[in-house]
PDB file of C-alpha atoms in Angstrom:
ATOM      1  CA  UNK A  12      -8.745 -34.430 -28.298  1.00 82.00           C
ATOM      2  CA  UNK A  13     -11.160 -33.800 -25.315  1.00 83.00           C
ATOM      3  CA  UNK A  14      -8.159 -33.140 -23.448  1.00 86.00           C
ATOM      4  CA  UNK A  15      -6.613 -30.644 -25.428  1.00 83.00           C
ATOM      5  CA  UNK A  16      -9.482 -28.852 -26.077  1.00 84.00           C
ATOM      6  CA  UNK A  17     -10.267 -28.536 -22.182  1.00 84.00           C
ATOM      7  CA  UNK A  18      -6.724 -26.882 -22.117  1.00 85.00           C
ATOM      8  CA  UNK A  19      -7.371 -24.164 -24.879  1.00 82.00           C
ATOM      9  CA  UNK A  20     -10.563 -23.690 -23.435  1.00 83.00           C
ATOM     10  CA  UNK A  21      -8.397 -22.931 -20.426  1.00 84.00           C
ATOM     11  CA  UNK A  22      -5.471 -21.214 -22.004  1.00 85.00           C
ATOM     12  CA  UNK A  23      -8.283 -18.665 -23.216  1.00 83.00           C
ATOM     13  CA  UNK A  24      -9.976 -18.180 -20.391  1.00 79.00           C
ATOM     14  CA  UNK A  25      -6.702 -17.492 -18.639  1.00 75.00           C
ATOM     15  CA  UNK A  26      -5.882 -14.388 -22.039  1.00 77.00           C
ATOM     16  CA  UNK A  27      -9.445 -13.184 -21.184  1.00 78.00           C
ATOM     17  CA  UNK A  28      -8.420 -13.055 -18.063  1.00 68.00           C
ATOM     18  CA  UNK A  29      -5.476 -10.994 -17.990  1.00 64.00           C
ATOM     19  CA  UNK A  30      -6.859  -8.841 -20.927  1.00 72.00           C
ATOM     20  CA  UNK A  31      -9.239  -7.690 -18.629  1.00 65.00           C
ATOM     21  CA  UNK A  32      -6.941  -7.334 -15.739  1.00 61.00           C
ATOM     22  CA  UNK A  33      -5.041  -4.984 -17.699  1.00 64.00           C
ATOM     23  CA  UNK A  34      -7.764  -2.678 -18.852  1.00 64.00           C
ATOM     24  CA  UNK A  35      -8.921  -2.679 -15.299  1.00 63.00           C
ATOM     25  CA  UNK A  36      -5.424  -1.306 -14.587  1.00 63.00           C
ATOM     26  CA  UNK A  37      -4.989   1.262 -17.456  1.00 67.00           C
ATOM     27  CA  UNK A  38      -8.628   2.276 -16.421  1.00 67.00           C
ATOM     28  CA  UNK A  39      -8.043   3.072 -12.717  1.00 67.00           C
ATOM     29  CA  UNK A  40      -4.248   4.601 -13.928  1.00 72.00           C
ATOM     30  CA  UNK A  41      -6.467   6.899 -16.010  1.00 72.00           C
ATOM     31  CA  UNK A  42      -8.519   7.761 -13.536  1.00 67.00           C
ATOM     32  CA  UNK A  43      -6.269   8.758 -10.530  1.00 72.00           C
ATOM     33  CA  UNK A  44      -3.884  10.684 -12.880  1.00 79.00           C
ATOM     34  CA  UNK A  45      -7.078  12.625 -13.969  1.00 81.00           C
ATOM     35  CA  UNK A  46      -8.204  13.539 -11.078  1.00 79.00           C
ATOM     36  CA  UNK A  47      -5.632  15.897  -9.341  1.00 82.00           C
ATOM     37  CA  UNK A  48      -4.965  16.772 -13.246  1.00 86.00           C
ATOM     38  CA  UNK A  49      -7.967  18.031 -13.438  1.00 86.00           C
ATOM     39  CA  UNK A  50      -7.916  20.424 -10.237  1.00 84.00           C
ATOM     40  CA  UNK A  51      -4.681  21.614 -11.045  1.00 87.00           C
ATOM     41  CA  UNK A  52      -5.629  22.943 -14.740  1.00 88.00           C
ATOM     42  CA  UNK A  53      -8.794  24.441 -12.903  1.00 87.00           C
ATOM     43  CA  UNK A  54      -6.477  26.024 -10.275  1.00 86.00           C
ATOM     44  CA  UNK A  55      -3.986  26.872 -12.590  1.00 88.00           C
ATOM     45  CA  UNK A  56      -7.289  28.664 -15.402  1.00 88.00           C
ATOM     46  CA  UNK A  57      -8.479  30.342 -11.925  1.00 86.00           C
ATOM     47  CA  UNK A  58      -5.324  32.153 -11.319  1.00 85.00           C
ATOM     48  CA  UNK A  59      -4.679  32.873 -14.796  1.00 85.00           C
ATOM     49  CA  UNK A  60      -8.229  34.940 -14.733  1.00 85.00           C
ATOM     50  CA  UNK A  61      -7.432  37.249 -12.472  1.00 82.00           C
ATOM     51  CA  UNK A  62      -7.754  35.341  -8.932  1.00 79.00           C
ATOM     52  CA  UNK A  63      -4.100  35.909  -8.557  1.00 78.00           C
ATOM     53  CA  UNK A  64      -4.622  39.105  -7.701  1.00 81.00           C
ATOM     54  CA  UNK A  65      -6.041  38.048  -4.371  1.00 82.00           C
ATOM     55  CA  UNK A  66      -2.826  37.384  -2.337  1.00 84.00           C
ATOM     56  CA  UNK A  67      -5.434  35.135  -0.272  1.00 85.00           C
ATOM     57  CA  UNK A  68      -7.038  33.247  -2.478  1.00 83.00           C
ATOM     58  CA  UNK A  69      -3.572  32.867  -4.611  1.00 86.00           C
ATOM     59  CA  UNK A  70      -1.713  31.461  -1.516  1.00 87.00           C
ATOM     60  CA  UNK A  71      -4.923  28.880  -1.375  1.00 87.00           C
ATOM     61  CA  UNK A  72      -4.839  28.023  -4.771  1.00 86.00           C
ATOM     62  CA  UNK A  73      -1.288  27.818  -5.071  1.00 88.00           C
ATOM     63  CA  UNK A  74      -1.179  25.511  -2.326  1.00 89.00           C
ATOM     64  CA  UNK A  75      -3.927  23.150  -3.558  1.00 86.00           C
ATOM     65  CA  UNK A  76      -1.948  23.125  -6.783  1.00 88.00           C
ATOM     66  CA  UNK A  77       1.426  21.525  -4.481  1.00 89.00           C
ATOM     67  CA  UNK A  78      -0.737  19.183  -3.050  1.00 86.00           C
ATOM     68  CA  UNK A  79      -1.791  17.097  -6.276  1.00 87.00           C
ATOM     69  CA  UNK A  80       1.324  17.476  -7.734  1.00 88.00           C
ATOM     70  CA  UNK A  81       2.612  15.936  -4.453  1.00 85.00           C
ATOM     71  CA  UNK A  82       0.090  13.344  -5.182  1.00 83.00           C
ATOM     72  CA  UNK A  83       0.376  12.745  -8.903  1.00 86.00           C
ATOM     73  CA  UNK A  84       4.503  12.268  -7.839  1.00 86.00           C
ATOM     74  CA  UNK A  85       3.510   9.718  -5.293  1.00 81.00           C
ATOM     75  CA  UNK A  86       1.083   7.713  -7.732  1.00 84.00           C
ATOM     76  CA  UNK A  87       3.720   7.791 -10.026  1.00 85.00           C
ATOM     77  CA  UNK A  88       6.500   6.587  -7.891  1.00 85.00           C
ATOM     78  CA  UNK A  89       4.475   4.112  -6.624  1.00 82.00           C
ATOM     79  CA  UNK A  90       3.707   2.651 -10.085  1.00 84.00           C
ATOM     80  CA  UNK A  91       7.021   2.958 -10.885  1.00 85.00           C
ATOM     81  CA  UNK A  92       7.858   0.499  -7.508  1.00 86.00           C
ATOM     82  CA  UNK A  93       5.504  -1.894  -8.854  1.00 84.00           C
ATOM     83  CA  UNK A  94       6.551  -2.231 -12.537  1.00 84.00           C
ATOM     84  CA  UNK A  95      10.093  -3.151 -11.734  1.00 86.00           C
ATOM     85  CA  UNK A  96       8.712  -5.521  -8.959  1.00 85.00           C
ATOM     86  CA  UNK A  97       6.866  -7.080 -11.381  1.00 83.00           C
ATOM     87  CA  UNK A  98       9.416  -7.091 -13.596  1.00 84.00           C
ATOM     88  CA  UNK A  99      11.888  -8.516 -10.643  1.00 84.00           C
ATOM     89  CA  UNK A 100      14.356  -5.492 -11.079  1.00 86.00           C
ATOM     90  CA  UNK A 101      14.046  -4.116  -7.522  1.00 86.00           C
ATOM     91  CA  UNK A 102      17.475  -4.922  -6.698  1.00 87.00           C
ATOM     92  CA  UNK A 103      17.390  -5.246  -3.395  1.00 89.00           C
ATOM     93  CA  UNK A 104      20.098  -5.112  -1.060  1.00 91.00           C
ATOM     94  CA  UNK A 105      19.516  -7.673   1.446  1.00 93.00           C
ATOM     95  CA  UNK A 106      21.377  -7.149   4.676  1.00 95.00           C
ATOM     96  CA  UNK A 107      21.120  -7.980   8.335  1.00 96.00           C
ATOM     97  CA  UNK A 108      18.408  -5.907  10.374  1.00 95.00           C
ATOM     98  CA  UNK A 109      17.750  -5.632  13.546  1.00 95.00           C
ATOM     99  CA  UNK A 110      13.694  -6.173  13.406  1.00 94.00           C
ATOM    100  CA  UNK A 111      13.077  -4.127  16.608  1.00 94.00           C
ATOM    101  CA  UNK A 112      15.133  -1.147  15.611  1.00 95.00           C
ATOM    102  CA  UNK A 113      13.281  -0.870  12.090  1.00 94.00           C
ATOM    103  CA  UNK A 114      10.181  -0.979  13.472  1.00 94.00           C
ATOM    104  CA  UNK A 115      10.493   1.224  16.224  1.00 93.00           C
ATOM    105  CA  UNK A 116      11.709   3.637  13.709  1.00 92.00           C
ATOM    106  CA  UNK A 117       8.809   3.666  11.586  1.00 91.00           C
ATOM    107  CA  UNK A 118       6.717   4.085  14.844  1.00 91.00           C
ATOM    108  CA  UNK A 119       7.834   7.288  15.741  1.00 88.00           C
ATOM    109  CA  UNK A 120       6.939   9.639  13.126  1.00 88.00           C
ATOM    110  CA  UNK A 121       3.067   7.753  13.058  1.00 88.00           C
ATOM    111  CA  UNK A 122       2.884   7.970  16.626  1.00 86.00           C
ATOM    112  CA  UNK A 123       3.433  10.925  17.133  1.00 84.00           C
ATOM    113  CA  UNK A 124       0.410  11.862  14.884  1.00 85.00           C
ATOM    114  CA  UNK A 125      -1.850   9.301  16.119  1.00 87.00           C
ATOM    115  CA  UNK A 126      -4.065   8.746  19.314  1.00 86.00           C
ATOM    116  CA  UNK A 127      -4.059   5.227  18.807  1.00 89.00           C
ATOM    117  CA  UNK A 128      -1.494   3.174  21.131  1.00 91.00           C
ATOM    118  CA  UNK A 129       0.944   1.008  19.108  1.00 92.00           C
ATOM    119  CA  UNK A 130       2.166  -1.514  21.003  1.00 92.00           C
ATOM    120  CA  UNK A 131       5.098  -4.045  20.001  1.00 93.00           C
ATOM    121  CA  UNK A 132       6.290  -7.134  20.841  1.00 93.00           C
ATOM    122  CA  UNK A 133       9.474  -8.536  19.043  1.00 94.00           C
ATOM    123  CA  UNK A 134      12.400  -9.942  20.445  1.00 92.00           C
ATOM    124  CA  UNK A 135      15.165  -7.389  20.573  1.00 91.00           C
ATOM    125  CA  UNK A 136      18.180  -9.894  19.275  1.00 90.00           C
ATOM    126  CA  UNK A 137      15.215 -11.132  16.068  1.00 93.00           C
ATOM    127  CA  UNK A 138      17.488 -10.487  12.688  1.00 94.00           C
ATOM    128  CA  UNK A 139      15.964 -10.899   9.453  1.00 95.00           C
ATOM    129  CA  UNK A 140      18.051 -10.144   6.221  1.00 95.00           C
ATOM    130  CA  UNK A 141      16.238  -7.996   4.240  1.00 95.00           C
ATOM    131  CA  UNK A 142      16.167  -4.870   2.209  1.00 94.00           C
ATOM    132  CA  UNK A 143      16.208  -2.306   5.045  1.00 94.00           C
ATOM    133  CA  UNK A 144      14.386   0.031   2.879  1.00 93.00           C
ATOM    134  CA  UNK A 145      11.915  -1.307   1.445  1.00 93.00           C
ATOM    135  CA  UNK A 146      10.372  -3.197   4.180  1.00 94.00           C
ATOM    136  CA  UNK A 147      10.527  -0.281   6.009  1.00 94.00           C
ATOM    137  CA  UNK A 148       8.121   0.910   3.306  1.00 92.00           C
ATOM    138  CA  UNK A 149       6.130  -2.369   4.150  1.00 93.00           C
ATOM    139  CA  UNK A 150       5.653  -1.290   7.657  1.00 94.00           C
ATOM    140  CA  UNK A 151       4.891   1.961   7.183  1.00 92.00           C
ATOM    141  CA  UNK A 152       2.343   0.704   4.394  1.00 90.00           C
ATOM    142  CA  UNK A 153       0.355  -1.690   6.802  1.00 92.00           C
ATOM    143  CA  UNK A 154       0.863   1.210   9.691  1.00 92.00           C
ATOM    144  CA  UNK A 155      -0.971   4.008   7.819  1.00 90.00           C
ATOM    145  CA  UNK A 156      -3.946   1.538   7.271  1.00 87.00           C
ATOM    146  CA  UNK A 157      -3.921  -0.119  10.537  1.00 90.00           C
ATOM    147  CA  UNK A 158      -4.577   4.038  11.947  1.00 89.00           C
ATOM    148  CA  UNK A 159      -6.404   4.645   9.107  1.00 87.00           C
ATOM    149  CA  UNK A 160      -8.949   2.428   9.706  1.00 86.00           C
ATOM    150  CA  UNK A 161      -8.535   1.773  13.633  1.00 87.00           C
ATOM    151  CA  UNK A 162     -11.821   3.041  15.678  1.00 85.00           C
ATOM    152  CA  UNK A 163     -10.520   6.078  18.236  1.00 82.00           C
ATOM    153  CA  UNK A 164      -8.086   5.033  20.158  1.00 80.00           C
ATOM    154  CA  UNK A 165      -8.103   1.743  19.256  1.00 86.00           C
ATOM    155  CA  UNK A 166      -4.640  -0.202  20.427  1.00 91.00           C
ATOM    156  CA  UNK A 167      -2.485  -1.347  17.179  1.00 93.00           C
ATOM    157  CA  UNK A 168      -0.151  -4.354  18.221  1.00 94.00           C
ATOM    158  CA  UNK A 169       2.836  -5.480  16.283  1.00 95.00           C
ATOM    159  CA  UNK A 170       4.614  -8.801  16.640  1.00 96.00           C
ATOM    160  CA  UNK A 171       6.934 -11.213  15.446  1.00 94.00           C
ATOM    161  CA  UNK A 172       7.159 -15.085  16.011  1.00 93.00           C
ATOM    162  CA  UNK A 173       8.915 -17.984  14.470  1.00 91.00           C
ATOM    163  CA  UNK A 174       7.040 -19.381  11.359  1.00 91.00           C
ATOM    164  CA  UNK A 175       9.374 -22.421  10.135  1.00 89.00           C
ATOM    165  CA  UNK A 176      13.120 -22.946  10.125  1.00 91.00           C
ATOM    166  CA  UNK A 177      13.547 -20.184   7.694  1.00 93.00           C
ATOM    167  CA  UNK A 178      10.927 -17.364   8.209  1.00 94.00           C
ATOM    168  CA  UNK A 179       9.241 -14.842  10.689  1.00 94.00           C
ATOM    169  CA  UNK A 180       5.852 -13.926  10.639  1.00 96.00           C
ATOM    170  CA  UNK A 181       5.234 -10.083  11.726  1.00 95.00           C
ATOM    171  CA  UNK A 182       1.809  -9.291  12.262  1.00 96.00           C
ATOM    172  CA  UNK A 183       0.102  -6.032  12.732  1.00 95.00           C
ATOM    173  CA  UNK A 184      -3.241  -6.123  14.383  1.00 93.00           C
ATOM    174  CA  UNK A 185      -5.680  -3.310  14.966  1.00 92.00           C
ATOM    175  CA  UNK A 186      -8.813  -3.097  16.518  1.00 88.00           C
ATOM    176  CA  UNK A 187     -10.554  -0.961  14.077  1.00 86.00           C
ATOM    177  CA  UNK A 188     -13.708  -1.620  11.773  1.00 85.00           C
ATOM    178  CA  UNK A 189     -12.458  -4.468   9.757  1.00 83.00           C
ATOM    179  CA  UNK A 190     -13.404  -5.831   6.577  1.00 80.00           C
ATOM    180  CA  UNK A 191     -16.291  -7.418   5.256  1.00 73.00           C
ATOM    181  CA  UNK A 192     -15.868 -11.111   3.715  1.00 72.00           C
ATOM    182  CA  UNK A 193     -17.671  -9.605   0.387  1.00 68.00           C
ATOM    183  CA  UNK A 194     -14.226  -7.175   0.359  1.00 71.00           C
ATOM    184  CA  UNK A 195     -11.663  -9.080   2.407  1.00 71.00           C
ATOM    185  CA  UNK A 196     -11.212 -11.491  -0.863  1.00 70.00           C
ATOM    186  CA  UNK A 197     -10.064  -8.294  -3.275  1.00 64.00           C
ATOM    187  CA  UNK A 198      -7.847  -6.358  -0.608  1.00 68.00           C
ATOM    188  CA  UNK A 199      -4.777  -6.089  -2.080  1.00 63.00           C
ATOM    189  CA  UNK A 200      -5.571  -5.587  -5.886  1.00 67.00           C
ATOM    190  CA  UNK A 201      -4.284  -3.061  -7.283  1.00 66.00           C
ATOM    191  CA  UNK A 202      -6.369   0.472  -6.902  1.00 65.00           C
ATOM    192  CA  UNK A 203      -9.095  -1.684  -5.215  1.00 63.00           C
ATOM    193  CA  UNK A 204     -10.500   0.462  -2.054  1.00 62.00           C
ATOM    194  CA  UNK A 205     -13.012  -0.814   0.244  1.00 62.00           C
ATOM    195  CA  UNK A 206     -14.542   2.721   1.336  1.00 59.00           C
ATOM    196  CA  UNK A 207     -13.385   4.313  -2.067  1.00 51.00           C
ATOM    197  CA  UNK A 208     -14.564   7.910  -1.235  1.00 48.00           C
ATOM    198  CA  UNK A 209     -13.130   7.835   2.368  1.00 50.00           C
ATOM    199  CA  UNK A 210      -9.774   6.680   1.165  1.00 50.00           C
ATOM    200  CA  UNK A 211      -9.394   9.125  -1.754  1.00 49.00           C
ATOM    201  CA  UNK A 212      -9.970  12.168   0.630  1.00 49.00           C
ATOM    202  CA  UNK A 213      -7.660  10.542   3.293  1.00 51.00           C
ATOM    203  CA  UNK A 214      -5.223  10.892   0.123  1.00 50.00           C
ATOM    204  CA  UNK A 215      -5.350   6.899  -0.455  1.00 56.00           C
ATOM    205  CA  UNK A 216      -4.905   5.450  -4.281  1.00 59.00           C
ATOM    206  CA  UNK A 217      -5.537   2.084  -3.375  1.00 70.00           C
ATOM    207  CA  UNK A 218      -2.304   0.591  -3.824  1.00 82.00           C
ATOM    208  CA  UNK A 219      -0.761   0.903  -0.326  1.00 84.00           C
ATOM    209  CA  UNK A 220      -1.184  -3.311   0.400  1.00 87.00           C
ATOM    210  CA  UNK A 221      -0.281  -3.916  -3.112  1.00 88.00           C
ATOM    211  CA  UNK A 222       3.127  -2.551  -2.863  1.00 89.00           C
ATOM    212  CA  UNK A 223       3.926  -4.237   0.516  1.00 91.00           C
ATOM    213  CA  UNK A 224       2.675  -7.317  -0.758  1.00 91.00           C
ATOM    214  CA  UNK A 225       5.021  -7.319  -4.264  1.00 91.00           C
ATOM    215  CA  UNK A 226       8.192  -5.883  -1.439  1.00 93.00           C
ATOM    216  CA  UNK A 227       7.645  -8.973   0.412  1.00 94.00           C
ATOM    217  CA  UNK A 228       7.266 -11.583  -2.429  1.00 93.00           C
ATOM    218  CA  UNK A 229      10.740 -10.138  -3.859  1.00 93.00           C
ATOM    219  CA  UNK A 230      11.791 -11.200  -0.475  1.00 93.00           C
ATOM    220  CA  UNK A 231      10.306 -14.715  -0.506  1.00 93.00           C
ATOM    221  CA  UNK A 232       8.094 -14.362   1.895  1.00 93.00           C
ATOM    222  CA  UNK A 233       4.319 -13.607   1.433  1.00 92.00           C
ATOM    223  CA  UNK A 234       1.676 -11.560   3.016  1.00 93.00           C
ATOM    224  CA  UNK A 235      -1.908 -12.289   3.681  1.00 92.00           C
ATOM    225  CA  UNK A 236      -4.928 -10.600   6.044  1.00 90.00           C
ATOM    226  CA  UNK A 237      -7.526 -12.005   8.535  1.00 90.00           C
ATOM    227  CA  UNK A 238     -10.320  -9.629   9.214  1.00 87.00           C
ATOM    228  CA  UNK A 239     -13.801  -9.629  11.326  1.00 83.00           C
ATOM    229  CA  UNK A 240     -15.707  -6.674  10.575  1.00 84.00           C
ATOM    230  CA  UNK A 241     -16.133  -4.821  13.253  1.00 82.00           C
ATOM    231  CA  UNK A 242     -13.495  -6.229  14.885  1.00 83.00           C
ATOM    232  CA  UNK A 243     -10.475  -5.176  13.570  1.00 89.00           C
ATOM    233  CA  UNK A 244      -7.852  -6.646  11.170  1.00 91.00           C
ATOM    234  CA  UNK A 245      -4.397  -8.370  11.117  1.00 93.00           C
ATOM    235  CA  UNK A 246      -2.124  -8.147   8.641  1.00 93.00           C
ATOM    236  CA  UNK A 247       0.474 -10.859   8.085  1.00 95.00           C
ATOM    237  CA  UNK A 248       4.053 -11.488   6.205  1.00 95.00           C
ATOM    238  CA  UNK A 249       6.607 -13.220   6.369  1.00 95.00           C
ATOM    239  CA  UNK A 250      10.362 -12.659   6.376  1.00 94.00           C
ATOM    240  CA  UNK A 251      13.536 -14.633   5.786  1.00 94.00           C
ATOM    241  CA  UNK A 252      15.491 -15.036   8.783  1.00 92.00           C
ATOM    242  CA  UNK A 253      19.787 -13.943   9.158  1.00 84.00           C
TER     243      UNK A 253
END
């Protein structure tokens, strides 16, 4: 009897749990859909009363109002991406990748807005099979807050080893401010921003890790972070092999 009512206790400790998990989520859902919402009704009220007629200030209203839509798409995509991971309906199409190739591809276009050298070392015959797509997504995921958060100039170094008979392990290693322990233990959840104002205006909801994380689980692999603030971070994942 003690036993089993240990494992109710349990059981509804684990509903609380999850009950709260998902008014967290509706909650922060509510909130980012609000926001650009909001300024796009304003935008939209402003024009309406006459602002229009200021070719000016219509062009810079107008073009305010393509942003958050732009955002509000993106939010919504990316929920979208993680219901049907959740729901394991991603579908991937697993195929034969050249490691090096993808990720110099996803390089280019962050380079090339970026001061910050990225550096890679992966061997150029490595093959994983994998969703070409979506961990392209992954990459580019981890890249945007490797720069993100990378001091000026600071080096960004991406690798790839040989984690057990099956698996690689890519890591992507910056030398930017890092992560407090307080934080480190919550990166990843869904929405959850360490420097929530800073993100939002650098157009971040908070779900970038999230999504790479769920892409790589529907690959088998997992992905986990080691941070020293003020040091930097490294983000890791692995990948089945060809």
């Amino acid at each position: 009897i003690g036993r089993l009512s240990a494992a109710f206790n349990e059981m509804t400790d684990s509903l609380r749990t999850a009950r709260q998990i998902q008014n967290d989520f509706a909650a922060n859902v509510s909130h980012e859909l609000r926001t650009p919402l909001t300024s796009v009704k304003t935008m939209t009220e402003t024009l309406r009363s006459g602002a229009a007629d200021d070719l000016e200030v219509r062009d810079m209203f107008l073009e305010t109002v393509e942003s958050e839509a732009d955002r509000l798409i993106r939010l919504v995509n990316d929920l979208l991406l993680l219901s049907r991971a959740d729901s394991h309906v991603l579908n991937l199409q697993a195929q034969p990748v050249c490691l090096a190739e993808l990720v110099s591809a996803q390089i280019k276009p962050i380079a090339a807005r970026t001061a910050n050298p990225i550096i890679t070392d992966i061997p150029e015959d490595l093959m994983v099979l994998v969703d070409r797509d979506r961990i392209a997504q992954v990459l580019i995921n981890v890249l945007d807050n490797a720069v993100k958060y990378s001091r000026p100039e600071g080096k960004i170094t991406i690798s790839a080893r040989v984690s057990d008979p099956t698996h690689y392990q890519i890591s992507i290693r910056d030398e930017g401010i890092g992560i407090g322990a307080a934080d480190l233990a919550r990166i990843g959840q869904r929405f959850y921003r360490t420097d929530k104002a800073r993100s939002r205006a650098q157009g971040g909801s908070g779900l970038g890790l999230a999504i790479a994380s769920a892409l790589v689980e529907a690959h088998g692999g997992r992905l986990w972070l080691e941070s020293v603030e003020g040091a930097g971070t490294a983000v890791h994942f692995l990948l089945p092999k060809n």
